[in-house]
Coordinates of C-alpha atoms and ligand atoms in Angstrom, one line a residue:
X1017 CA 13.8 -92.9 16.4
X1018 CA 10.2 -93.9 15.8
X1019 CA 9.9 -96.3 12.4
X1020 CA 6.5 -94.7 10.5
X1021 CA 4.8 -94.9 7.4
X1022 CA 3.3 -91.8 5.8
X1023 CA 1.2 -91.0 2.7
X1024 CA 0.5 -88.1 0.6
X1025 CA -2.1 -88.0 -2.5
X1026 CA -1.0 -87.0 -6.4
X1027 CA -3.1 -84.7 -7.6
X1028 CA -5.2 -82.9 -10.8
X1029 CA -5.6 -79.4 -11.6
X1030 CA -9.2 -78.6 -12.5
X1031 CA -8.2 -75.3 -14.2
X1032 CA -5.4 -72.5 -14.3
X1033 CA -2.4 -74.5 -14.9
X1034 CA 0.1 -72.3 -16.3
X1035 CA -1.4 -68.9 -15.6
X1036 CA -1.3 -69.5 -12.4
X1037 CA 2.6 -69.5 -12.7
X1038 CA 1.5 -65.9 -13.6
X1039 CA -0.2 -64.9 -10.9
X1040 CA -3.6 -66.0 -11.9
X1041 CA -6.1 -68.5 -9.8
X1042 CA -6.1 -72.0 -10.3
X1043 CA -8.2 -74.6 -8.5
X1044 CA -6.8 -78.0 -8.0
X1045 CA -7.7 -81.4 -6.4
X1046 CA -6.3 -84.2 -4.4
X1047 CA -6.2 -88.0 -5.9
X1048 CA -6.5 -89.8 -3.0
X1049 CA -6.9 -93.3 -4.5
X1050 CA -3.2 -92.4 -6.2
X1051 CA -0.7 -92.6 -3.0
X1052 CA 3.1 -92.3 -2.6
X1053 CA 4.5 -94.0 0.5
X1054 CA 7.1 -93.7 2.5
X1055 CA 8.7 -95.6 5.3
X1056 CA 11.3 -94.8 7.7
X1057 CA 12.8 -97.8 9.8
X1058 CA 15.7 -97.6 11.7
X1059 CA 18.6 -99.9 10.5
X1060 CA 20.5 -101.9 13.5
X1061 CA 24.0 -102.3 12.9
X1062 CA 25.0 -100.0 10.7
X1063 CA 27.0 -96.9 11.4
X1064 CA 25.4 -93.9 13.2
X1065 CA 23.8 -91.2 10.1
X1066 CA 24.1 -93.5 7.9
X1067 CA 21.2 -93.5 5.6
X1068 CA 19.9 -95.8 3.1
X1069 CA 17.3 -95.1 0.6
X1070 CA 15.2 -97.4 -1.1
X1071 CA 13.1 -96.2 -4.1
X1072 CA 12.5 -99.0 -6.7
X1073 CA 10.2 -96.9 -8.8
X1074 CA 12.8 -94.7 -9.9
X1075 CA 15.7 -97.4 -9.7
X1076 CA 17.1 -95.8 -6.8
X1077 CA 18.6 -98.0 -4.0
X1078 CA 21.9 -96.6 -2.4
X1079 CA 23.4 -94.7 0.7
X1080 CA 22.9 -90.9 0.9
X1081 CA 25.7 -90.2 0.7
X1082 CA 26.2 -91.9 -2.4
X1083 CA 23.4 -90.5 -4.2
X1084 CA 24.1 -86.8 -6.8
X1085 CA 23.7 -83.7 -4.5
X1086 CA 21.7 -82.7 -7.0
X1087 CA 19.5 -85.9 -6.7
X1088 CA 15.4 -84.9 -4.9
X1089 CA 15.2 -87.9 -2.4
X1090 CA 19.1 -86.4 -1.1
X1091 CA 17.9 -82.5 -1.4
X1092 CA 14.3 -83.3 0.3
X1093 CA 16.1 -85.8 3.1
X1094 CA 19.2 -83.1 4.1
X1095 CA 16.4 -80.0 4.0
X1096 CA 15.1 -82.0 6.5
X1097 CA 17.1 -83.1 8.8
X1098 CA 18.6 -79.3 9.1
X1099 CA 15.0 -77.6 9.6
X1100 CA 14.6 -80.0 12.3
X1101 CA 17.8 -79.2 13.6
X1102 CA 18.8 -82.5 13.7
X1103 CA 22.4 -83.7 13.2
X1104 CA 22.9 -87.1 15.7
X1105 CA 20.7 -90.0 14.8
X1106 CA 21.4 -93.9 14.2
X1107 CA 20.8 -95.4 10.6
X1108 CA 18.0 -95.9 9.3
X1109 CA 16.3 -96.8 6.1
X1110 CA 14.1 -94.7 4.1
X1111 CA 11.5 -97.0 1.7
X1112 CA 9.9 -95.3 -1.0
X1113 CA 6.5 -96.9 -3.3
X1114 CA 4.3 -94.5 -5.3
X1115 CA 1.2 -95.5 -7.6
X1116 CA 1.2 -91.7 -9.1
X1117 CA 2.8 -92.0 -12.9
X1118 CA 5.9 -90.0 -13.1
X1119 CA 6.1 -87.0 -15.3
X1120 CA 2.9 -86.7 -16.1
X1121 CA 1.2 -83.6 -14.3
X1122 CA -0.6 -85.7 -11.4
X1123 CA 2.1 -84.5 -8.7
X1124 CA 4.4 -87.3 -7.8
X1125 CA 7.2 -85.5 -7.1
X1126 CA 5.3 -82.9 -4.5
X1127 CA 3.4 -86.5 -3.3
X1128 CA 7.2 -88.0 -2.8
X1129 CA 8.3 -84.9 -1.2
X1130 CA 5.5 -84.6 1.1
X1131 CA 5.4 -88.2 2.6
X1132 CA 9.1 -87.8 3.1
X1133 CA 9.1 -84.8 4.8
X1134 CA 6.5 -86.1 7.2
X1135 CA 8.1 -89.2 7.7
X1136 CA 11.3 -87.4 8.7
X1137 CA 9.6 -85.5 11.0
X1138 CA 7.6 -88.5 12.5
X1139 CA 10.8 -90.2 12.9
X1140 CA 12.6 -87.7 15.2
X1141 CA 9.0 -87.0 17.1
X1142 CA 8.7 -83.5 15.2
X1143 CA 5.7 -83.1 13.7
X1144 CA 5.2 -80.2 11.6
X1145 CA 2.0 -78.0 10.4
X1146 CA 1.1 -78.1 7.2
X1147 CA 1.5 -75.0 6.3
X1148 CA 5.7 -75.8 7.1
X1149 CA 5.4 -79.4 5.1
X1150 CA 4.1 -77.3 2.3
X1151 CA 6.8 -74.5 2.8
X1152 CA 9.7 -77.4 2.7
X1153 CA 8.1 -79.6 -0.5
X1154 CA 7.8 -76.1 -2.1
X1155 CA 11.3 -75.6 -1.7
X1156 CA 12.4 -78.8 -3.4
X1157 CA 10.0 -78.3 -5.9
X1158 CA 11.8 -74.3 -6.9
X1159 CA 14.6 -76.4 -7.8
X1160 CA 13.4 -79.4 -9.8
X1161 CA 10.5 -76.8 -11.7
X1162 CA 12.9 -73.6 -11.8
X1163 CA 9.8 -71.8 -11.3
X1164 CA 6.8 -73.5 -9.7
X1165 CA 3.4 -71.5 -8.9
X1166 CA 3.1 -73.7 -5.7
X1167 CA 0.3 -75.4 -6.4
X1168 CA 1.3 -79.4 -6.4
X1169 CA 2.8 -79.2 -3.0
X1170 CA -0.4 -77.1 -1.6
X1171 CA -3.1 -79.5 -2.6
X1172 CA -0.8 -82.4 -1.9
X1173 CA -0.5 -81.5 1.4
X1174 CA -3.6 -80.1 2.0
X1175 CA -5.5 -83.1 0.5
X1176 CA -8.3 -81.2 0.0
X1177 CA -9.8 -79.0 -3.0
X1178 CA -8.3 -75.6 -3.0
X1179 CA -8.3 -72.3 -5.3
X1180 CA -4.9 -71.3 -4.6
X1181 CA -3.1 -67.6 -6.0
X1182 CA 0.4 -67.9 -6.1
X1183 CA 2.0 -66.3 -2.9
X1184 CA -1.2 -66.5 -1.3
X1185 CA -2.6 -68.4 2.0
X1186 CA -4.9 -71.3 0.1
X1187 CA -9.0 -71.4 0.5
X1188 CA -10.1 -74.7 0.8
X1189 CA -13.4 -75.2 -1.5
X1190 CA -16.7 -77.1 -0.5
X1191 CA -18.2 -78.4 -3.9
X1192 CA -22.2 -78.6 -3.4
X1193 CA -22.2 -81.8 -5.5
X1194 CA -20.0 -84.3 -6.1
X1195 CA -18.1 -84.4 -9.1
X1196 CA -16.8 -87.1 -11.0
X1197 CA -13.5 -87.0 -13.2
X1198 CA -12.3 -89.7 -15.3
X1199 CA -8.1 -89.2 -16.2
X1200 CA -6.6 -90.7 -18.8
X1201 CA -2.6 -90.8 -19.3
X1202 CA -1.4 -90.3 -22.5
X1203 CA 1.7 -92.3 -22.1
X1204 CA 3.5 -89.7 -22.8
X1205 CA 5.9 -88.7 -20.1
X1206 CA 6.4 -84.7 -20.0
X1207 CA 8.7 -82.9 -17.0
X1208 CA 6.6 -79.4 -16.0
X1209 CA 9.9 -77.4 -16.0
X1210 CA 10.3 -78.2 -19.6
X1211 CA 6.4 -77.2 -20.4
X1212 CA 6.6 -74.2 -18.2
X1213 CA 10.0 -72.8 -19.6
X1214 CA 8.6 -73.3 -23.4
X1215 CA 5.6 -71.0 -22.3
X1216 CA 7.6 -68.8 -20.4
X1217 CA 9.9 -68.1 -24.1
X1218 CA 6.6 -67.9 -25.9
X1219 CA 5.3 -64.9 -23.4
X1220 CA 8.4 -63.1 -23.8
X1221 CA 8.1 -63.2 -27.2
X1222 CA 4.3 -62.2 -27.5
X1223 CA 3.8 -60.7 -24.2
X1224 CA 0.0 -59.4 -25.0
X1225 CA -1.7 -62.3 -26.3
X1226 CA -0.2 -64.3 -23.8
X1227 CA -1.4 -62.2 -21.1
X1228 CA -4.9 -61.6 -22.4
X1229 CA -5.1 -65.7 -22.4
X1230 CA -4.2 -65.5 -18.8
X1231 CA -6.4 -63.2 -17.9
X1232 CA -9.6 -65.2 -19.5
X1233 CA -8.0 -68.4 -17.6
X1234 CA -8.2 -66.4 -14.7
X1235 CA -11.7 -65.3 -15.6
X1236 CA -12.9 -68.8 -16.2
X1237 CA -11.2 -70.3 -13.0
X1238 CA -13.0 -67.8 -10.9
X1239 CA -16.3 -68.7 -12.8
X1240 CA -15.9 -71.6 -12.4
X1241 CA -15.4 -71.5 -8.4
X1242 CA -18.7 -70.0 -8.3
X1243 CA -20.0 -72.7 -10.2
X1244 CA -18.4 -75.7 -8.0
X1245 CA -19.6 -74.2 -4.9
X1246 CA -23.1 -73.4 -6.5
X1247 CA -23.6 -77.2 -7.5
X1248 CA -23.7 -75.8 -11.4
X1249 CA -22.1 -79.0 -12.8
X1250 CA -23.5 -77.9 -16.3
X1251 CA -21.6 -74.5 -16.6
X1252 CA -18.0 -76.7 -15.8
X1253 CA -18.3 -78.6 -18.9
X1254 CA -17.8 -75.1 -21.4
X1255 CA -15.4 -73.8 -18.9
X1256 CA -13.2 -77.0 -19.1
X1257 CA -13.6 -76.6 -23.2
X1258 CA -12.5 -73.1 -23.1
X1259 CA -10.0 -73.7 -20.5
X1260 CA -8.2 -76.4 -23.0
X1261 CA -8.4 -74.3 -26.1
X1262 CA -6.6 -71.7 -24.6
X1263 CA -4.0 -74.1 -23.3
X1264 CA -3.8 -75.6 -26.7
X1265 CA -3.4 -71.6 -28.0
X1266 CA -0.5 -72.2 -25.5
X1267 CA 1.2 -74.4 -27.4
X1268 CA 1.3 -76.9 -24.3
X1269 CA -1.2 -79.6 -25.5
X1270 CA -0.4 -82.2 -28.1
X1271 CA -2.0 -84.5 -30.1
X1272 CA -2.2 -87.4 -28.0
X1273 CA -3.7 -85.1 -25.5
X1274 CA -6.0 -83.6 -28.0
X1275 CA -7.7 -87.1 -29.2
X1276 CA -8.4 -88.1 -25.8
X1277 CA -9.7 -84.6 -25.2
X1278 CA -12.3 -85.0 -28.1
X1279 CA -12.9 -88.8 -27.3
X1280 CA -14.1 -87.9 -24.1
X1281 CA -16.3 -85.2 -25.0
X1282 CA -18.0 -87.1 -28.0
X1283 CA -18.8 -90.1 -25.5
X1284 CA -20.6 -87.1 -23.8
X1285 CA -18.5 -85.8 -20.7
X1286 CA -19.6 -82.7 -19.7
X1287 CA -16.4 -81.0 -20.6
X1288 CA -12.8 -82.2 -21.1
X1289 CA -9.1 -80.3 -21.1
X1290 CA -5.0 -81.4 -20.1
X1291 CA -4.6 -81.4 -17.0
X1292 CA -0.6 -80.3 -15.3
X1293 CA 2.1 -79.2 -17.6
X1294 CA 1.0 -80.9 -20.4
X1295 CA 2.7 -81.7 -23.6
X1296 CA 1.8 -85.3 -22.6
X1297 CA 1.1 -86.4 -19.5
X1298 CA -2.8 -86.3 -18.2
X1299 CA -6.3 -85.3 -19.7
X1300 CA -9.4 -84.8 -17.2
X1301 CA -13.0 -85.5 -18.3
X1302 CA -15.8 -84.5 -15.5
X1303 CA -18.4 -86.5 -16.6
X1304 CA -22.5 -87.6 -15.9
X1305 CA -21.4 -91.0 -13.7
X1306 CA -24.3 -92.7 -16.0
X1307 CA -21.7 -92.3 -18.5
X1308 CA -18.4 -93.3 -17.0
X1309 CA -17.8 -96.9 -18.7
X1310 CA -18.9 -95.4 -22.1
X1311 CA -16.1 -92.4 -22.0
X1312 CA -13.9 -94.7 -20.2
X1313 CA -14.1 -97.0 -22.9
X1314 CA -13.9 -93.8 -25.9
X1315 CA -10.7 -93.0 -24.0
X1316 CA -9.2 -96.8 -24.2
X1317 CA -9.7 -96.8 -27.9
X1318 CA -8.7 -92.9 -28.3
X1319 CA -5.5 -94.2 -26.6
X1320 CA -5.0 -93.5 -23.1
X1321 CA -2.8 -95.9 -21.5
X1322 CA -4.3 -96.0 -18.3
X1323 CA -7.5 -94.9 -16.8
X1324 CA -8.1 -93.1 -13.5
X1325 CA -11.5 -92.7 -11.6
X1326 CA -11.7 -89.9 -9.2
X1327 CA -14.7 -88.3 -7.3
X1328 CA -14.4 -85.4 -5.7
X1329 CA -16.4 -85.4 -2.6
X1330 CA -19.1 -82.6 -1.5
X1331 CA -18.6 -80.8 1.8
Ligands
LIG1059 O1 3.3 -80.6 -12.0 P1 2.3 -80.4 -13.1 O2 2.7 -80.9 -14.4 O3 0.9 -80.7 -12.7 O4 2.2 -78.8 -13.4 C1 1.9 -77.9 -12.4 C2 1.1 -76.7 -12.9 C3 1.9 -75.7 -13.7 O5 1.0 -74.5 -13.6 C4 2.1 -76.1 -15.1 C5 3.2 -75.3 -13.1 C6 3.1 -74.6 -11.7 O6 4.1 -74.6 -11.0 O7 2.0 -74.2 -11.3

């Protein structure tokens, strides 16, 4: 068994949250300066499979075996070990640190899920392709979000910006410029499955209006690719606006998310909107990096409890 670190990024939807659920396009981006860790170390002197897993972030520091069935770090561990086909192996210890907020629509869970499943894999000298990482984290996350798009475990694994369509291989994108986000956390700690089952009652219920909102999401993601690859910074900031408003139509944004929203715009980003689930969680800003420290500071008094800078890079 080979001891290993491994890392995996959170993350921030640009635009499509929630219709992309529905089919729809959605383009998302790595945080890289936001990491999950994990470390695998084997354990001498303990018995042979027995696993220990250490995750003070989330309280959690026990055997495997005595952790729920129902508990992630157990579900994403066991997946594992059977894909690899592994079922002999000394102890070891499984170490768990993540700077990515919990709850709160910048991917932890996917970023958790990612490093693990590489670590595994590192461990027992299986690497795996991406495209199988993301396959695995994507089946932990079906039963923690009941009915994820696919979209966190993608970009997490990935690390780079992508337009993804549910079901669908993802395209990698190659902004012209650089763009810079600032994300503020509203505090306010929000589980997706929650957010996307209130939407998915709220379609049923009004099946047209919820689809024609879709459809212009869809419509202003695609615009929107055009515009990132075109270096047309300017045309983000309405399409970011719009993109928010229908959200808020949604019934996924909230007030906290709302005043940081308008804080940011005011201290003159180009455009701002809730990024993830929402409900709570994060807002994004892209904004003129001339005015970083003013909106950074617009979103301190509007609220936010913590403050993110993130660039996305051009290819
Ligand atoms: O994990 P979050 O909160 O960033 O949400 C993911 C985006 C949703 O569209 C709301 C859900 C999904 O599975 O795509």
């Amino acid at each position: 068994m080979l001891a290993n670190t491994s890392l995996a990024p959170g993350k921030v939807i640009l635009f499509g949250e929630h219709a992309v659920v529905y089919g729809r396009p959605a383009i998302a981006a790595p945080l890289t300066q936001l990491l999950a860790e994990v470390s695998i170390s084997p354990v001498a002197g303990d018995a042979p499979k027995e696993i220990l897993i250490d995750a003070p972030d989330i309280g959690t520091h026990s055997r495997l075996q005595d952790l729920p069935n129902s508990h992630p770090l157990a579900i994403t561990t066991i997946l594992v070990l059977k894909h690899l086909g592994v079922d002999q192996y000394p102890a070891f210890k499984i170490s768990i640190r993540s700077a990515i907020p919990v709850a709160s629509g910048l991917g932890s869970g996917a970023a958790v899920s990612v490093a693990l499943i590489r670590g595994i894999a590192a461990a027992f000298e299986r690497p795996l392709t991406d495209e199988k990482v993301s396959s695995l984290a994507f089946e932990v996350e079906k039963i923690y979000h009941g009915n994820p798009s696919g979209i966190d475990n993608t970009v997490v694994t990935y690390e780079k910006p992508v337009y993804f369509i549910r079901g669908r291989s993802p395209e990698v994108l190659s902004p012209k410029v650089g763009l810079n986000l600032i994300i503020g956390d509203t505090g306010v700690s929000s589980p997706t499955a929650q957010a996307v089952a209130g939407v998915r009652a709220r379609w049923e219920a009004e099946p047209g209006s919820y689809e024609r909102r879709f459809d212009r999401i869809g419509d202003i993601t695609r615009l929107a690719r055009l515009a990132i690859e075109r270096g047309e910074t300017e045309h983000l900031g309405p399409l970011l606006d719009e993109n928010h408003t229908l959200l808020q139509e949604m019934e996924v944004s909230s007030p906290e998310l709302d005043r940081l929203v308008e804080a940011a715009r005011r201290a003159g980003a180009w455009g701002a909107k809730l990024s993830g689930g929402g409900a709570g969680g994060n807002m994004i800003a892209l904004v003129p990096i001339e005015r970083q420290a003013q909106i950074a500071q617009a979103l301190r008094e509007a609220g936010a409890m913590r403050i993110f800078f993130s660039e996305i890079q051009p290819n």
